[in-house]
């Protein structure tokens, strides 16, 4: 079959990244998609849907050809790009990014199908979405920090247009807030990236933006790590968003069109967590350990605070938006706990959140398309009038409150188990969030689906159409598959995470040894800083050390430093 | 680029051959002056000017093609031919050509009545700009500066019927003459210290002299004239008024070609003449860069007139470019960064000014107020898309990659030269820039068109459309394959070039 051809095999990540962009250009340039010939946008929609499905099919070959036992980078592609500062076009995926890439390619066709609710200029909407798809996949597969930054920034422009053009009443305010937050974050990231690259070229690392190489051989003092981690953490934390930086999210969600919300919650927010895992932790492992408790506290605050605020909402979309803050708090906690179980749980929870919250936004969109209101008070007794809708709503409500046998349960369970070893009190507190989550979601469900059906106001409400059902069915299937049989997902993460933790631990130890050797006078200060973390250290390191592979990592370091000479 | 000036100087003929682009332009200007009196109304001055520019480009290609057979400096060391000269000449000629194609047709609408004279002045200004960055002797430099400036003063005032045009010409003339005079004073002091007027002679003299106070004063005064022409803070006050008042075609020309030429001249002087005395000029350029980035970006925030906004943005861009000048030298590679960013800046500014020109022509008041951009995506989707690309590029956001990569080159050259703080200020300042660039996009895409504004499709015209398309494509290509242009500067850090892949 043509998918087995050598060209596709060796360029699959580039194809996944750039094909959507090409499709966007195609949509823009070919006149049969223009306003006169395609006023309803049905042709554009059909094109984007078929295209999105094609890309999803292509991405499934990743899954098929992914070496389960290989914890390293797979499907790697390298081309020279900006020689003068040592930037390369380097793509590759491992067990972490594999699933996020698949999540993206899986959600996009659903968004394309669901774009019928966009009436003004659907062609432009779909083209923006296609560009966004390119940017998101590029961000996930880039292994060069500068390339990552470029794709990261490229995600901004299409999302800006999607909210700004096809958004609600307050869209200009929402876009402004979204852009300002994001740009501040990315500037901090840029500064950190440039600093790292500068340090790397001082140390004669030939490709100062290559993340693998940097992890192996970049030397940093603790103070440097401290600032680098802080800059990265702010950049990624704004994107997630972690508690005090979350205020842009509800505004953006409420104003965004349904598809925009699905992608924002489904994929864009995960980029922050992915950035933590891929860049912030490995580059600054000691600072990460130092900031770990703070990150965990903020995560738990996010869980509780998000849940409480969600409970108080009268607007369904805002409720789901705040529930996102709460759910992502678990992921933050899991990443901060920094062991393979919690991190695997975090990644799993990212996938869950993409599926469940995406579906909830779609459901809210279904109601909004029909009645043009999202207020909870305007609905009631939906179960009697629109039973299929109510059934779907129930499934995703259960998934959102992490009922066993749904995907949410697996993710939250792994996170709580993994982080309990490291932050017992915080994790216990986070458990309250699970209860609160059940409270606000079930309240929402009760108020909308049960009770009195207002025939006068909502008499013309129709059940989900076939087209809408098509978008929900794959999501429902995944909710149960991932809830009942998570092993295939975890199997592919495990070798990567094993490698990852041994690499980060080895790096952390190497840096600590280097600091001690280079600067004996600062040992006192260093030991003071470290004495605060000894508890975490002793709690997490046995787990991490048992994963082994340190010798291997050290061997790599030696190899590279030899090569660079 | 930092090739030492060799002592070999050719004869007169060789000199003329080597400076043939300049010669073609000067002869063309004179010819146009004469011919236009004889064939009044029969000769299209814009076509003539285009032909002359193409001729100059052809001459340049011959010069570059001849390459090593030509001496490195001609006319007794007054003019240097090196990589920088070639690069800047090409940039100036291409920029001028694009400016003519972009704005030539609308000169009459902008109030310029006597077209032949305008083009004569234009050709003279281009010739002066070329000489400005090729000069390697102070008197030649000053002559080139005045040739360029005098023509520019007149061009600014060439829209006789509009009072703002006259005002801008007067303002530019007064301030420009002052700054030139100050620069001349600096040159006189340099001559007093070193007893030489040639760059090499001054450099050698400065290295041996120990009257550091005089040297600092002389260098400072000399830089005033150059910083003025670049439009950098604190000598930026003329820029917004002149940019706004002058006919837009002249504004385009000033913002791109003249700025590029001045940066070229500054770069040559800093790196070749004052290199040994970096401690004297580093603080000056440091502060100029810092203030330009901060002041330019902050003042641009509040502008309603897009032309003024772009004027302040050009002040800010001058700051970024000066950052590269600080990071000059073999290791930091600031020169290549500047040259790359100049190319990018030229296409970005040309494109956005072109759109402003089209918008201003589309309404009765000839206004470039930001409200005339409202709803542009509905009435003129392609124009709006191109403007959005130009704005994103200026803001340094993908897909306008050239702005981003150009700034990264500049900032990393500053970082390599250990100007960390300034690089961070630059990055932060460019974030402020995002706001006002994106503001245009907000107007074009998110706001409905004003009722009062005529929303029928604007006429773009073939030549203008071609220039805009060229700029848009250049932005994407320059960003995708940055090394191809950057390496022309050939000053990339040696350590990193060689090893592209180590796997």
Short mmCIF file of N, CA and C in Angstrom, two decimals, chain B residues 344-458:
data_model
loop_
_atom_site.label_atom_id
_atom_site.label_comp_id
_atom_site.label_asym_id
_atom_site.label_seq_id
_atom_site.Cartn_x
_atom_site.Cartn_y
_atom_site.Cartn_z
N UNK B 344 15.07 42.08 5.54
CA UNK B 344 13.73 41.78 6.03
C UNK B 344 12.94 43.03 6.33
N UNK B 345 13.59 43.95 7.03
CA UNK B 345 12.93 45.20 7.41
C UNK B 345 12.47 45.96 6.16
N UNK B 346 13.32 45.96 5.12
CA UNK B 346 12.96 46.66 3.90
C UNK B 346 11.69 46.08 3.29
N UNK B 347 11.60 44.77 3.17
CA UNK B 347 10.39 44.22 2.54
C UNK B 347 9.17 44.39 3.45
N UNK B 348 9.37 44.23 4.76
CA UNK B 348 8.22 44.39 5.65
C UNK B 348 7.68 45.82 5.58
N UNK B 349 8.59 46.80 5.63
CA UNK B 349 8.15 48.19 5.66
C UNK B 349 7.58 48.60 4.31
N UNK B 350 8.25 48.18 3.23
CA UNK B 350 7.73 48.49 1.91
C UNK B 350 6.31 47.98 1.76
N UNK B 351 6.11 46.74 2.17
CA UNK B 351 4.78 46.15 2.02
C UNK B 351 3.74 46.90 2.83
N UNK B 352 4.05 47.16 4.11
CA UNK B 352 3.02 47.77 4.94
C UNK B 352 2.76 49.21 4.50
N UNK B 353 3.81 49.95 4.12
CA UNK B 353 3.61 51.31 3.64
C UNK B 353 2.79 51.30 2.35
N UNK B 354 3.02 50.28 1.52
CA UNK B 354 2.25 50.18 0.29
C UNK B 354 0.76 50.03 0.58
N UNK B 355 0.45 49.20 1.56
CA UNK B 355 -0.96 49.02 1.90
C UNK B 355 -1.53 50.34 2.44
N UNK B 356 -0.75 51.02 3.28
CA UNK B 356 -1.21 52.31 3.82
C UNK B 356 -1.51 53.28 2.67
N UNK B 357 -0.62 53.27 1.69
CA UNK B 357 -0.79 54.15 0.53
C UNK B 357 -2.12 53.86 -0.17
N UNK B 358 -2.39 52.57 -0.35
CA UNK B 358 -3.62 52.18 -1.05
C UNK B 358 -4.85 52.61 -0.23
N UNK B 359 -4.77 52.41 1.08
CA UNK B 359 -5.91 52.77 1.94
C UNK B 359 -6.13 54.28 1.89
N UNK B 360 -5.04 55.04 1.98
CA UNK B 360 -5.18 56.49 2.02
C UNK B 360 -5.77 57.01 0.72
N UNK B 361 -5.41 56.37 -0.41
CA UNK B 361 -5.96 56.82 -1.68
C UNK B 361 -7.44 56.48 -1.80
N UNK B 362 -7.88 55.48 -1.03
CA UNK B 362 -9.24 55.01 -1.16
C UNK B 362 -10.27 55.90 -0.50
N UNK B 363 -9.84 56.86 0.31
CA UNK B 363 -10.84 57.72 0.95
C UNK B 363 -10.63 59.17 0.58
N UNK B 364 -11.68 59.96 0.79
CA UNK B 364 -11.65 61.33 0.29
C UNK B 364 -10.61 62.18 0.99
N UNK B 365 -10.49 61.97 2.30
CA UNK B 365 -9.57 62.84 3.06
C UNK B 365 -8.11 62.48 2.85
N UNK B 366 -7.85 61.39 2.09
CA UNK B 366 -6.48 60.90 1.93
C UNK B 366 -5.88 60.56 3.29
N UNK B 367 -6.74 60.04 4.17
CA UNK B 367 -6.28 59.83 5.54
C UNK B 367 -5.80 58.40 5.73
N UNK B 368 -4.83 58.24 6.62
CA UNK B 368 -4.34 56.90 6.94
C UNK B 368 -4.71 56.54 8.37
N UNK B 369 -5.79 57.13 8.84
CA UNK B 369 -6.23 56.82 10.20
C UNK B 369 -6.58 55.33 10.30
N UNK B 370 -6.36 54.79 11.49
CA UNK B 370 -6.54 53.34 11.65
C UNK B 370 -8.00 52.94 11.41
N UNK B 371 -8.94 53.87 11.55
CA UNK B 371 -10.33 53.46 11.35
C UNK B 371 -10.63 53.13 9.90
N UNK B 372 -9.80 53.62 8.99
CA UNK B 372 -10.03 53.26 7.59
C UNK B 372 -9.60 51.83 7.30
N UNK B 373 -8.97 51.20 8.28
CA UNK B 373 -8.62 49.78 8.13
C UNK B 373 -9.76 48.88 8.60
N UNK B 374 -10.74 49.45 9.29
CA UNK B 374 -11.82 48.63 9.82
C UNK B 374 -12.53 47.87 8.72
N UNK B 375 -12.71 46.59 8.97
CA UNK B 375 -13.48 45.78 8.03
C UNK B 375 -12.80 45.54 6.70
N UNK B 376 -11.49 45.76 6.63
CA UNK B 376 -10.79 45.58 5.36
C UNK B 376 -10.84 44.12 4.91
N UNK B 377 -10.91 43.21 5.87
CA UNK B 377 -10.93 41.79 5.49
C UNK B 377 -12.21 41.44 4.73
N UNK B 378 -13.26 42.24 4.93
CA UNK B 378 -14.50 41.98 4.21
C UNK B 378 -14.45 42.55 2.80
N UNK B 379 -13.98 43.80 2.69
CA UNK B 379 -14.02 44.44 1.38
C UNK B 379 -12.84 44.03 0.50
N UNK B 380 -11.67 43.84 1.10
CA UNK B 380 -10.48 43.51 0.31
C UNK B 380 -9.70 42.39 0.99
N UNK B 381 -10.20 41.16 0.91
CA UNK B 381 -9.58 40.09 1.71
C UNK B 381 -8.11 39.87 1.42
N UNK B 382 -7.72 39.98 0.15
CA UNK B 382 -6.32 39.66 -0.16
C UNK B 382 -5.40 40.74 0.39
N UNK B 383 -5.83 41.99 0.22
CA UNK B 383 -5.04 43.10 0.75
C UNK B 383 -4.90 42.96 2.27
N UNK B 384 -6.01 42.62 2.93
CA UNK B 384 -5.99 42.48 4.38
C UNK B 384 -5.07 41.34 4.79
N UNK B 385 -5.12 40.24 4.04
CA UNK B 385 -4.26 39.11 4.39
C UNK B 385 -2.79 39.50 4.28
N UNK B 386 -2.46 40.26 3.22
CA UNK B 386 -1.05 40.66 3.06
C UNK B 386 -0.64 41.61 4.17
N UNK B 387 -1.53 42.57 4.50
CA UNK B 387 -1.21 43.50 5.58
C UNK B 387 -1.02 42.74 6.88
N UNK B 388 -1.88 41.73 7.10
CA UNK B 388 -1.75 40.94 8.33
C UNK B 388 -0.39 40.27 8.38
N UNK B 389 0.04 39.76 7.23
CA UNK B 389 1.36 39.11 7.19
C UNK B 389 2.47 40.12 7.51
N UNK B 390 2.36 41.33 6.91
CA UNK B 390 3.39 42.34 7.16
C UNK B 390 3.42 42.72 8.64
N UNK B 391 2.23 42.86 9.23
CA UNK B 391 2.18 43.25 10.64
C UNK B 391 2.74 42.15 11.52
N UNK B 392 2.38 40.90 11.22
CA UNK B 392 2.91 39.80 12.02
C UNK B 392 4.42 39.73 11.88
N UNK B 393 4.90 39.99 10.67
CA UNK B 393 6.36 39.94 10.46
C UNK B 393 7.03 41.03 11.27
N UNK B 394 6.46 42.24 11.25
CA UNK B 394 7.06 43.32 12.02
C UNK B 394 6.99 43.01 13.52
N UNK B 395 5.91 42.36 13.92
CA UNK B 395 5.78 42.01 15.33
C UNK B 395 6.68 40.84 15.70
N UNK B 396 7.23 40.16 14.69
CA UNK B 396 8.11 39.04 14.99
C UNK B 396 7.35 37.78 15.38
N UNK B 397 6.17 37.61 14.81
CA UNK B 397 5.40 36.41 15.12
C UNK B 397 5.30 35.55 13.86
N UNK B 398 5.38 34.24 14.00
CA UNK B 398 5.12 33.41 12.82
C UNK B 398 3.67 33.62 12.38
N UNK B 399 3.33 33.51 11.13
CA UNK B 399 4.13 33.07 9.99
C UNK B 399 5.03 34.15 9.39
N UNK B 400 5.06 35.34 9.97
CA UNK B 400 5.98 36.37 9.46
C UNK B 400 7.37 36.12 9.98
N UNK B 401 7.97 35.05 9.48
CA UNK B 401 9.17 34.53 10.13
C UNK B 401 10.37 35.45 10.04
N UNK B 402 10.43 36.29 9.00
CA UNK B 402 11.68 37.02 8.79
C UNK B 402 11.93 37.98 9.96
N UNK B 403 10.86 38.57 10.47
CA UNK B 403 11.02 39.48 11.61
C UNK B 403 11.52 38.74 12.82
N UNK B 404 10.98 37.57 13.06
CA UNK B 404 11.39 36.78 14.22
C UNK B 404 12.85 36.36 14.11
N UNK B 405 13.20 35.77 12.99
CA UNK B 405 14.57 35.26 12.86
C UNK B 405 15.56 36.40 12.82
N UNK B 406 15.17 37.50 12.16
CA UNK B 406 16.06 38.67 12.13
C UNK B 406 16.34 39.16 13.54
N UNK B 407 15.30 39.25 14.35
CA UNK B 407 15.50 39.73 15.72
C UNK B 407 16.33 38.73 16.50
N UNK B 408 16.10 37.45 16.26
CA UNK B 408 16.89 36.44 16.98
C UNK B 408 18.36 36.58 16.62
N UNK B 409 18.63 36.78 15.34
CA UNK B 409 20.03 36.99 14.92
C UNK B 409 20.61 38.19 15.67
N UNK B 410 19.86 39.30 15.68
CA UNK B 410 20.37 40.52 16.31
C UNK B 410 20.58 40.31 17.81
N UNK B 411 19.54 39.76 18.46
CA UNK B 411 19.64 39.58 19.91
C UNK B 411 20.76 38.62 20.25
N UNK B 412 20.89 37.53 19.46
CA UNK B 412 21.92 36.58 19.87
C UNK B 412 23.31 37.14 19.59
N UNK B 413 23.43 38.04 18.59
CA UNK B 413 24.75 38.64 18.41
C UNK B 413 25.06 39.55 19.59
N UNK B 414 24.04 40.27 20.09
CA UNK B 414 24.27 41.11 21.27
C UNK B 414 24.63 40.26 22.48
N UNK B 415 23.96 39.12 22.59
CA UNK B 415 24.24 38.24 23.73
C UNK B 415 25.66 37.71 23.65
N UNK B 416 26.08 37.35 22.45
CA UNK B 416 27.44 36.83 22.31
C UNK B 416 28.46 37.90 22.66
N UNK B 417 28.10 39.16 22.43
CA UNK B 417 29.03 40.23 22.78
C UNK B 417 28.81 40.68 24.22
N UNK B 418 28.01 39.90 24.97
CA UNK B 418 27.82 40.14 26.39
C UNK B 418 26.95 41.35 26.71
N UNK B 419 26.05 41.73 25.79
CA UNK B 419 25.10 42.79 26.12
C UNK B 419 23.76 42.15 26.48
N UNK B 420 23.79 41.44 27.60
CA UNK B 420 22.63 40.66 27.99
C UNK B 420 21.41 41.53 28.29
N UNK B 421 21.66 42.55 29.11
CA UNK B 421 20.55 43.38 29.57
C UNK B 421 19.84 44.01 28.39
N UNK B 422 20.63 44.50 27.45
CA UNK B 422 20.03 45.19 26.31
C UNK B 422 19.21 44.22 25.46
N UNK B 423 19.72 43.00 25.32
CA UNK B 423 18.97 42.00 24.54
C UNK B 423 17.63 41.73 25.20
N UNK B 424 17.63 41.65 26.52
CA UNK B 424 16.36 41.38 27.22
C UNK B 424 15.42 42.56 27.06
N UNK B 425 15.97 43.79 27.18
CA UNK B 425 15.13 44.96 26.95
C UNK B 425 14.54 44.91 25.55
N UNK B 426 15.36 44.52 24.58
CA UNK B 426 14.89 44.43 23.21
C UNK B 426 13.75 43.44 23.07
N UNK B 427 13.90 42.30 23.71
CA UNK B 427 12.85 41.29 23.62
C UNK B 427 11.57 41.83 24.25
N UNK B 428 11.70 42.46 25.42
CA UNK B 428 10.51 42.98 26.09
C UNK B 428 9.88 44.10 25.26
N UNK B 429 10.72 44.96 24.70
CA UNK B 429 10.19 46.07 23.90
C UNK B 429 9.44 45.53 22.69
N UNK B 430 9.95 44.45 22.11
CA UNK B 430 9.27 43.94 20.92
C UNK B 430 7.92 43.33 21.29
N UNK B 431 7.74 42.97 22.57
CA UNK B 431 6.41 42.52 22.99
C UNK B 431 5.42 43.67 22.95
N UNK B 432 5.89 44.86 23.40
CA UNK B 432 5.01 46.03 23.32
C UNK B 432 4.63 46.26 21.87
N UNK B 433 5.64 46.05 20.99
CA UNK B 433 5.38 46.21 19.57
C UNK B 433 4.23 45.35 19.09
N UNK B 434 4.15 44.13 19.63
CA UNK B 434 3.07 43.23 19.20
C UNK B 434 1.72 43.92 19.32
N UNK B 435 1.55 44.71 20.37
CA UNK B 435 0.24 45.28 20.63
C UNK B 435 -0.20 46.18 19.47
N UNK B 436 0.66 47.09 19.08
CA UNK B 436 0.16 48.03 18.05
C UNK B 436 0.14 47.43 16.66
N UNK B 437 1.02 46.47 16.41
CA UNK B 437 0.92 45.81 15.10
C UNK B 437 -0.36 44.99 15.03
N UNK B 438 -0.65 44.27 16.13
CA UNK B 438 -1.85 43.45 16.13
C UNK B 438 -3.11 44.30 16.12
N UNK B 439 -2.99 45.54 16.60
CA UNK B 439 -4.12 46.46 16.59
C UNK B 439 -4.66 46.65 15.17
N UNK B 440 -3.75 46.71 14.21
CA UNK B 440 -4.16 46.85 12.80
C UNK B 440 -4.94 45.61 12.39
N UNK B 441 -4.47 44.45 12.83
CA UNK B 441 -5.17 43.21 12.48
C UNK B 441 -6.55 43.20 13.13
N UNK B 442 -6.63 43.68 14.37
CA UNK B 442 -7.93 43.77 15.04
C UNK B 442 -8.87 44.62 14.19
N UNK B 443 -8.37 45.77 13.74
CA UNK B 443 -9.21 46.66 12.95
C UNK B 443 -9.65 45.97 11.66
N UNK B 444 -8.71 45.31 10.99
CA UNK B 444 -9.03 44.74 9.67
C UNK B 444 -9.97 43.55 9.79
N UNK B 445 -9.77 42.74 10.83
CA UNK B 445 -10.49 41.47 10.87
C UNK B 445 -11.64 41.44 11.87
N UNK B 446 -11.48 42.12 13.01
CA UNK B 446 -12.46 41.93 14.08
C UNK B 446 -13.50 43.03 14.12
N UNK B 447 -13.23 44.16 13.46
CA UNK B 447 -14.18 45.26 13.56
C UNK B 447 -14.93 45.41 12.25
N UNK B 448 -16.20 45.76 12.31
CA UNK B 448 -16.94 46.00 11.07
C UNK B 448 -16.52 47.33 10.44
N UNK B 449 -16.73 47.44 9.14
CA UNK B 449 -16.34 48.66 8.44
C UNK B 449 -17.18 49.84 8.93
N UNK B 450 -16.56 51.01 8.97
CA UNK B 450 -17.32 52.22 9.32
C UNK B 450 -18.37 52.48 8.24
N UNK B 451 -19.51 52.97 8.69
CA UNK B 451 -20.55 53.29 7.71
C UNK B 451 -20.08 54.38 6.76
N UNK B 452 -19.36 55.34 7.34
CA UNK B 452 -18.96 56.50 6.55
C UNK B 452 -17.92 56.13 5.49
N UNK B 453 -17.21 55.05 5.73
CA UNK B 453 -16.11 54.72 4.82
C UNK B 453 -16.64 53.92 3.64
N UNK B 454 -16.19 54.31 2.48
CA UNK B 454 -16.55 53.60 1.28
C UNK B 454 -15.94 52.21 1.33
N UNK B 455 -16.77 51.18 1.19
CA UNK B 455 -16.22 49.85 1.38
C UNK B 455 -16.05 49.08 0.07
N UNK B 456 -16.15 49.81 -1.04
CA UNK B 456 -15.97 49.06 -2.29
C UNK B 456 -14.50 48.67 -2.43
N UNK B 457 -14.25 47.60 -3.20
CA UNK B 457 -12.85 47.16 -3.33
C UNK B 457 -11.96 48.30 -3.80
N UNK B 458 -10.79 48.41 -3.18
CA UNK B 458 -9.85 49.47 -3.54
C UNK B 458 -9.09 49.05 -4.78
#
